[in-house]
PDB file of C-alpha atoms in Angstrom:
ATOM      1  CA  UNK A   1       0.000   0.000   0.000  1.00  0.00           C
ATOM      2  CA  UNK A   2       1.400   3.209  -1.499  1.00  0.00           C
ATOM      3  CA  UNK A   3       2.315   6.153   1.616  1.00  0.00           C
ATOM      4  CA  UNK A   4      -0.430   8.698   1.770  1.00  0.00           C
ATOM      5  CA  UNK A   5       1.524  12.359   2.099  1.00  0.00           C
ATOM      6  CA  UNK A   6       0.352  14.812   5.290  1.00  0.00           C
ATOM      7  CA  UNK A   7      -2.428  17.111   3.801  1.00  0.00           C
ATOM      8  CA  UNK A   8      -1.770  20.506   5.585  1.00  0.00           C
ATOM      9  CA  UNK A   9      -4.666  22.755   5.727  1.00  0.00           C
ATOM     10  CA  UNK A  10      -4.218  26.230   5.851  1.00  0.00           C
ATOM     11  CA  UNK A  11      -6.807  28.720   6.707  1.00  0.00           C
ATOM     12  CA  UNK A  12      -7.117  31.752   4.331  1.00  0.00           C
ATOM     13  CA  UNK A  13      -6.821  35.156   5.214  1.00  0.00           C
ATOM     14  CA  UNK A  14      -9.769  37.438   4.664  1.00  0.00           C
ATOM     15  CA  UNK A  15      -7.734  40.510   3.876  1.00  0.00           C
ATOM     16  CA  UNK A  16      -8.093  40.849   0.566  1.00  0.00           C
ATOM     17  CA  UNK A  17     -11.653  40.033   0.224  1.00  0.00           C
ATOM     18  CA  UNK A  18     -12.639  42.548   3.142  1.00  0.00           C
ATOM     19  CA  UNK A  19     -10.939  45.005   0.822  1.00  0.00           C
ATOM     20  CA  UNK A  20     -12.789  43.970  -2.279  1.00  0.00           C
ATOM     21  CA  UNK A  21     -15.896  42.230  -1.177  1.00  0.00           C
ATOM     22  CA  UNK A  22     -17.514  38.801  -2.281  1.00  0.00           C
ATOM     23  CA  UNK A  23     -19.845  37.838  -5.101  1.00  0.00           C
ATOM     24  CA  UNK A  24     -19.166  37.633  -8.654  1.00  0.00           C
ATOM     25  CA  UNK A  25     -17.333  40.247 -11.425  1.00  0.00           C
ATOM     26  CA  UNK A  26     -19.281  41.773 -13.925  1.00  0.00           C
ATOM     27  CA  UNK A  27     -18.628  39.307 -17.262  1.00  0.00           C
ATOM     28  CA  UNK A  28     -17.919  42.931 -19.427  1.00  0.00           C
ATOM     29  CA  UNK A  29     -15.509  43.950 -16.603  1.00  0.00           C
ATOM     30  CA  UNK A  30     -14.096  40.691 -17.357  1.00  0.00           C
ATOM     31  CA  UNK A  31     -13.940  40.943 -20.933  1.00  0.00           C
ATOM     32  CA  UNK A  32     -12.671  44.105 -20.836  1.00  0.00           C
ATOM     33  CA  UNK A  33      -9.779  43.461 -18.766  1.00  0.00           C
ATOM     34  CA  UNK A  34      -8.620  40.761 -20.888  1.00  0.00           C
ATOM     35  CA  UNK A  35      -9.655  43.270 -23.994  1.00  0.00           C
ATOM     36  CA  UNK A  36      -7.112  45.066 -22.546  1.00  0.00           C
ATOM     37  CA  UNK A  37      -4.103  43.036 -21.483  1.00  0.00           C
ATOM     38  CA  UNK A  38      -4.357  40.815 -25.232  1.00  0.00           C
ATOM     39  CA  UNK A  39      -4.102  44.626 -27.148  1.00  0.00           C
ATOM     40  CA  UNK A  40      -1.477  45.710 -24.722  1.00  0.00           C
ATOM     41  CA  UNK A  41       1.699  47.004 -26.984  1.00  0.00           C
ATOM     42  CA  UNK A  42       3.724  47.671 -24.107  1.00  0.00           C
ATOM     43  CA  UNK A  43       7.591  46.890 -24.507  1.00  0.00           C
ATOM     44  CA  UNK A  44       8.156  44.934 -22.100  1.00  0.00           C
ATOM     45  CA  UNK A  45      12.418  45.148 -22.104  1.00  0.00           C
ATOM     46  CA  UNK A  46      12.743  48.186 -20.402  1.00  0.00           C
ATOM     47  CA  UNK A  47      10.929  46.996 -17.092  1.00  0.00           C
ATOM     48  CA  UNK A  48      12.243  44.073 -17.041  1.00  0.00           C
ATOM     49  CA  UNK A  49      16.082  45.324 -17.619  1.00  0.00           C
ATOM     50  CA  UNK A  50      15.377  47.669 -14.527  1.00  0.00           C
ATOM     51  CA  UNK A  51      14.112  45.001 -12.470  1.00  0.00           C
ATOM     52  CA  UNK A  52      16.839  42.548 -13.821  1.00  0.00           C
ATOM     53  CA  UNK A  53      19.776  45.685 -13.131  1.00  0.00           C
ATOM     54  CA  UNK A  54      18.389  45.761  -9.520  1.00  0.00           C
ATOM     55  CA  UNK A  55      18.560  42.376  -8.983  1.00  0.00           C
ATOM     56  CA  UNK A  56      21.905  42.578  -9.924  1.00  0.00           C
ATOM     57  CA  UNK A  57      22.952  45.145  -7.825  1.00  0.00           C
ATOM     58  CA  UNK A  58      21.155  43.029  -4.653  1.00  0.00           C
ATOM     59  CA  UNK A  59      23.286  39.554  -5.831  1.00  0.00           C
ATOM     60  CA  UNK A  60      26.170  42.243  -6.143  1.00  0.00           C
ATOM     61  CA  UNK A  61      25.229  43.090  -2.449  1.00  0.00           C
ATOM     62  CA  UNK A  62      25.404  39.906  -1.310  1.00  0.00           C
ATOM     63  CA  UNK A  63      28.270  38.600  -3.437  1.00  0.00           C
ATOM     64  CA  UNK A  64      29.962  41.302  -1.235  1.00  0.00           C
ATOM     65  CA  UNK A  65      28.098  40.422   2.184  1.00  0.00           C
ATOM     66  CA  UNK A  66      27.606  44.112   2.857  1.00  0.00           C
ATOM     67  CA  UNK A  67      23.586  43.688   3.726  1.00  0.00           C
ATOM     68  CA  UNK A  68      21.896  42.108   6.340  1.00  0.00           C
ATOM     69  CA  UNK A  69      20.372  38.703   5.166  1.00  0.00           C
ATOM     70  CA  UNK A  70      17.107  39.360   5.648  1.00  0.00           C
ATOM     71  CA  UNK A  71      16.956  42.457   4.255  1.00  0.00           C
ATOM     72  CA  UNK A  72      18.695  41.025   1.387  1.00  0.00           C
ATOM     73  CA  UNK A  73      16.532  37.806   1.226  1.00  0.00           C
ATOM     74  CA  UNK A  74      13.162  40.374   0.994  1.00  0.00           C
ATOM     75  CA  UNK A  75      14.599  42.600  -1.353  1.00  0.00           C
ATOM     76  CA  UNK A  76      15.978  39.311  -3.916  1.00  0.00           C
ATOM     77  CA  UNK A  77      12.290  37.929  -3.434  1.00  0.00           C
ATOM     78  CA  UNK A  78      10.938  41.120  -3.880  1.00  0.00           C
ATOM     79  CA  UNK A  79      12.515  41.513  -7.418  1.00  0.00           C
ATOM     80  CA  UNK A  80      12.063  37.932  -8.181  1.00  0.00           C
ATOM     81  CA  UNK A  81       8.185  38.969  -7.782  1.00  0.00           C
ATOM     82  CA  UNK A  82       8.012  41.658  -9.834  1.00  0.00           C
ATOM     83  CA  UNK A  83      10.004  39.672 -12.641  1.00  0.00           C
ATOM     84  CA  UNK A  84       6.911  36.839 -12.163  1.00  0.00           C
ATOM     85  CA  UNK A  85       4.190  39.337 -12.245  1.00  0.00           C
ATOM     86  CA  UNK A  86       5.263  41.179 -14.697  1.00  0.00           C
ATOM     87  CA  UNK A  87       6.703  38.639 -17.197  1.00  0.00           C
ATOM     88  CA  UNK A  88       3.508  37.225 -17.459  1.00  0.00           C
ATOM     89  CA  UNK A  89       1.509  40.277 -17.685  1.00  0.00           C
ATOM     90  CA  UNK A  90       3.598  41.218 -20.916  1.00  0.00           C
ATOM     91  CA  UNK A  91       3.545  38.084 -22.892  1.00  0.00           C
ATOM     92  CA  UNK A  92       6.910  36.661 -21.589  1.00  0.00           C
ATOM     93  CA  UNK A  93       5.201  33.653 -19.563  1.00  0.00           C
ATOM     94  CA  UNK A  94       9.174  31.772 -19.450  1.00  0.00           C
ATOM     95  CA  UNK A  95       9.887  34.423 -17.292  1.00  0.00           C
ATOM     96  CA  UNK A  96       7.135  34.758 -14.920  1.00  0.00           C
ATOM     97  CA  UNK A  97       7.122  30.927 -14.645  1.00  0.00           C
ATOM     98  CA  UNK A  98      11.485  30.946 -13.814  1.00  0.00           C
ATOM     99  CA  UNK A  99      10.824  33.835 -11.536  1.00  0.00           C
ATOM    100  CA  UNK A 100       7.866  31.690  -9.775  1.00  0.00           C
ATOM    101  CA  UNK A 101      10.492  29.052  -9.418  1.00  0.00           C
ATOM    102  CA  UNK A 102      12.929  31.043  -8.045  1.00  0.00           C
ATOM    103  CA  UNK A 103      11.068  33.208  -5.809  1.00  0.00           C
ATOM    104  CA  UNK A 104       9.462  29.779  -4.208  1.00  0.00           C
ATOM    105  CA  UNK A 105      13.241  28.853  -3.826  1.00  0.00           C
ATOM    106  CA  UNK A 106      14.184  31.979  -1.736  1.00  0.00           C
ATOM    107  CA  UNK A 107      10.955  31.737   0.097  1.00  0.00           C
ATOM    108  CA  UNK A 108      12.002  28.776   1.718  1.00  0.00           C
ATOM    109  CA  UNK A 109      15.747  29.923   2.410  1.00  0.00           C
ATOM    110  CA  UNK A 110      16.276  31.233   5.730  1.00  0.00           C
ATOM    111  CA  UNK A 111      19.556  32.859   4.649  1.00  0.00           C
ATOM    112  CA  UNK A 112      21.807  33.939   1.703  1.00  0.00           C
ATOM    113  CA  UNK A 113      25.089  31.467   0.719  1.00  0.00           C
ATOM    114  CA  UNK A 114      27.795  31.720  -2.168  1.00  0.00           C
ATOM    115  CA  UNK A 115      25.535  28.495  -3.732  1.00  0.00           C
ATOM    116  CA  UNK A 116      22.338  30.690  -3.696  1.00  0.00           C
ATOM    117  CA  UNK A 117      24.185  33.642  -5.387  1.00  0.00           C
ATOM    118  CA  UNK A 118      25.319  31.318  -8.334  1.00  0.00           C
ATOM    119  CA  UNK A 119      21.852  30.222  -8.620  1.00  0.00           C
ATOM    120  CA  UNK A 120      20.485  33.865  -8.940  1.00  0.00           C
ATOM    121  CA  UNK A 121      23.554  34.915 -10.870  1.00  0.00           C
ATOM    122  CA  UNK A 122      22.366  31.816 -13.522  1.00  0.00           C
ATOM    123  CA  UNK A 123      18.937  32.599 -13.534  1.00  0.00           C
ATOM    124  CA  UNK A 124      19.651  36.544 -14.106  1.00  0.00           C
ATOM    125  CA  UNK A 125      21.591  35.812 -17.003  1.00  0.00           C
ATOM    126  CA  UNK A 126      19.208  33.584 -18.700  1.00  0.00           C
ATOM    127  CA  UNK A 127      15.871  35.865 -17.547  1.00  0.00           C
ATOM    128  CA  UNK A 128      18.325  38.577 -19.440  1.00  0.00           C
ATOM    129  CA  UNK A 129      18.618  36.718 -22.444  1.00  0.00           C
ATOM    130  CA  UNK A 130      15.002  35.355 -22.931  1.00  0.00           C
ATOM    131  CA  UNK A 131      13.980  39.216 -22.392  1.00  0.00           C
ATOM    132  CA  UNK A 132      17.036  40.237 -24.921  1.00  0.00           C
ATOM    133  CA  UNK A 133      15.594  37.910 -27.472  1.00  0.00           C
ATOM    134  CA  UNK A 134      12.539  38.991 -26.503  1.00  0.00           C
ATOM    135  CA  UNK A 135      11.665  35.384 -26.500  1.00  0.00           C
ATOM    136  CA  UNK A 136       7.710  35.360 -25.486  1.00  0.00           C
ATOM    137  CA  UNK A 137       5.420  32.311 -24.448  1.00  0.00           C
ATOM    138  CA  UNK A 138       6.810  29.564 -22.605  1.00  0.00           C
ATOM    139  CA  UNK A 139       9.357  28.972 -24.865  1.00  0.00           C
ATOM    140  CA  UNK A 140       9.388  25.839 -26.504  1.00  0.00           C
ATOM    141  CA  UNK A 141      11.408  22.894 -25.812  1.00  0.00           C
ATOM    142  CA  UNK A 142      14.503  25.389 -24.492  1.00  0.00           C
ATOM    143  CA  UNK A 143      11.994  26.925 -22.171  1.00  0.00           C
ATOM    144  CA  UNK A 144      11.298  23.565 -20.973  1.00  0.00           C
ATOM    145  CA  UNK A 145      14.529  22.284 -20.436  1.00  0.00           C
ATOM    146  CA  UNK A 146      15.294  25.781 -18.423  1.00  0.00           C
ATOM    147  CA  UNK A 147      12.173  25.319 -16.083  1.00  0.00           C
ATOM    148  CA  UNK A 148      13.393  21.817 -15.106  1.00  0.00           C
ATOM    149  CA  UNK A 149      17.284  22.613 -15.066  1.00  0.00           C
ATOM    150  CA  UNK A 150      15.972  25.344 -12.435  1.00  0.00           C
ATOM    151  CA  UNK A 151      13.581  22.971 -10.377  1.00  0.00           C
ATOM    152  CA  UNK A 152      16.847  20.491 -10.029  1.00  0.00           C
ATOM    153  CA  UNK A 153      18.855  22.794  -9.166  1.00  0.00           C
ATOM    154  CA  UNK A 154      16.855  24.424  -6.570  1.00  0.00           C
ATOM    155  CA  UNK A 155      15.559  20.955  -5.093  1.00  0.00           C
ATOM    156  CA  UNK A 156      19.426  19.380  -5.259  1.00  0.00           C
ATOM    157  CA  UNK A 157      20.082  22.736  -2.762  1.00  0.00           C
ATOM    158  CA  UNK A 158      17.813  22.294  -0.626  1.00  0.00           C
ATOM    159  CA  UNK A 159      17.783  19.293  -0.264  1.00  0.00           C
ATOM    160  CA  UNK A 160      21.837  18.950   0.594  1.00  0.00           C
ATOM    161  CA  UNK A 161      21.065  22.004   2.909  1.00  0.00           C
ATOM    162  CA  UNK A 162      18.559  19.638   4.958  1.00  0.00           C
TER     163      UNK A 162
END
């Protein structure tokens, strides 16, 4: 008989629907949003190269240990986030879905090693590259291979840091 894995239950907080209420949204509301995001010409490269030059300058910081880890560990999350949100937002779902990868990763990192930095100094190079070849989508088989490269990598980490 197979192992049945824990099943945590966590309670959800009500913050964000005693800011926006309950009940449905409007189906033209709807349709309008996505109106909106599927005509969107935005270019996406210069947000992400100034999220991607910050998050350099943070790995810089901590390549050089001169901020405290948790303030570093917020502000590389933090940047990770944006990359997610934003990636997706603009077409580029490869680099909202390496970003959710990585920003799970430093989520459950207490602190900030040389090993972490190489794996943020990897993943800012490629998230550069897909955004310099302005690769959109989840990019094909390459886009696979990346996601899983980044899973292993991440899981091999933690998983020697247990």
């Amino acid at each position: 008989m197979e192992d049945t894995p824990e099943i945590k239950v966590y309670k959800a907080a009500r913050t964000l629907q005693a800011k926006v209420g309950t009940g449905t949204v409007d189906t033209q509301t709807v349709a309008a949003c996505q109106k909106s995001i599927a005509e969107n010409q935005t270019d996406f490269m210069p947000i992400a190269e100034k999220f991607l030059s910050e998050l350099a300058g943070e790995v810089a910081r901590a390549r050089a240990g001169t901020e405290d880890m948790e303030t570093l560990r917020q502000n590389l999350t933090r940047l990770v986030m944006q990359l997610k949100a934003n990636g997706g937002m603009f077409g580029y779902s490869l680099v909202g879905e390496l970003a959710n990868i990585l920003m799970h990763f430093m989520e459950s990192v207490t602190h900030v090693d040389n090993d972490i930095i190489a794996i943020l100094e990897a993943n800012h190079k490629t998230l550069g590259a897909i955004v310099r070849t302005r690769m959109k989508g989840e990019g094909g088989p390459q886009g696979a291979a990346l996601k899983t490269e980044l899973q292993g990598v991440c899981a091999r980490y933690l998983e020697r840091k247990k």
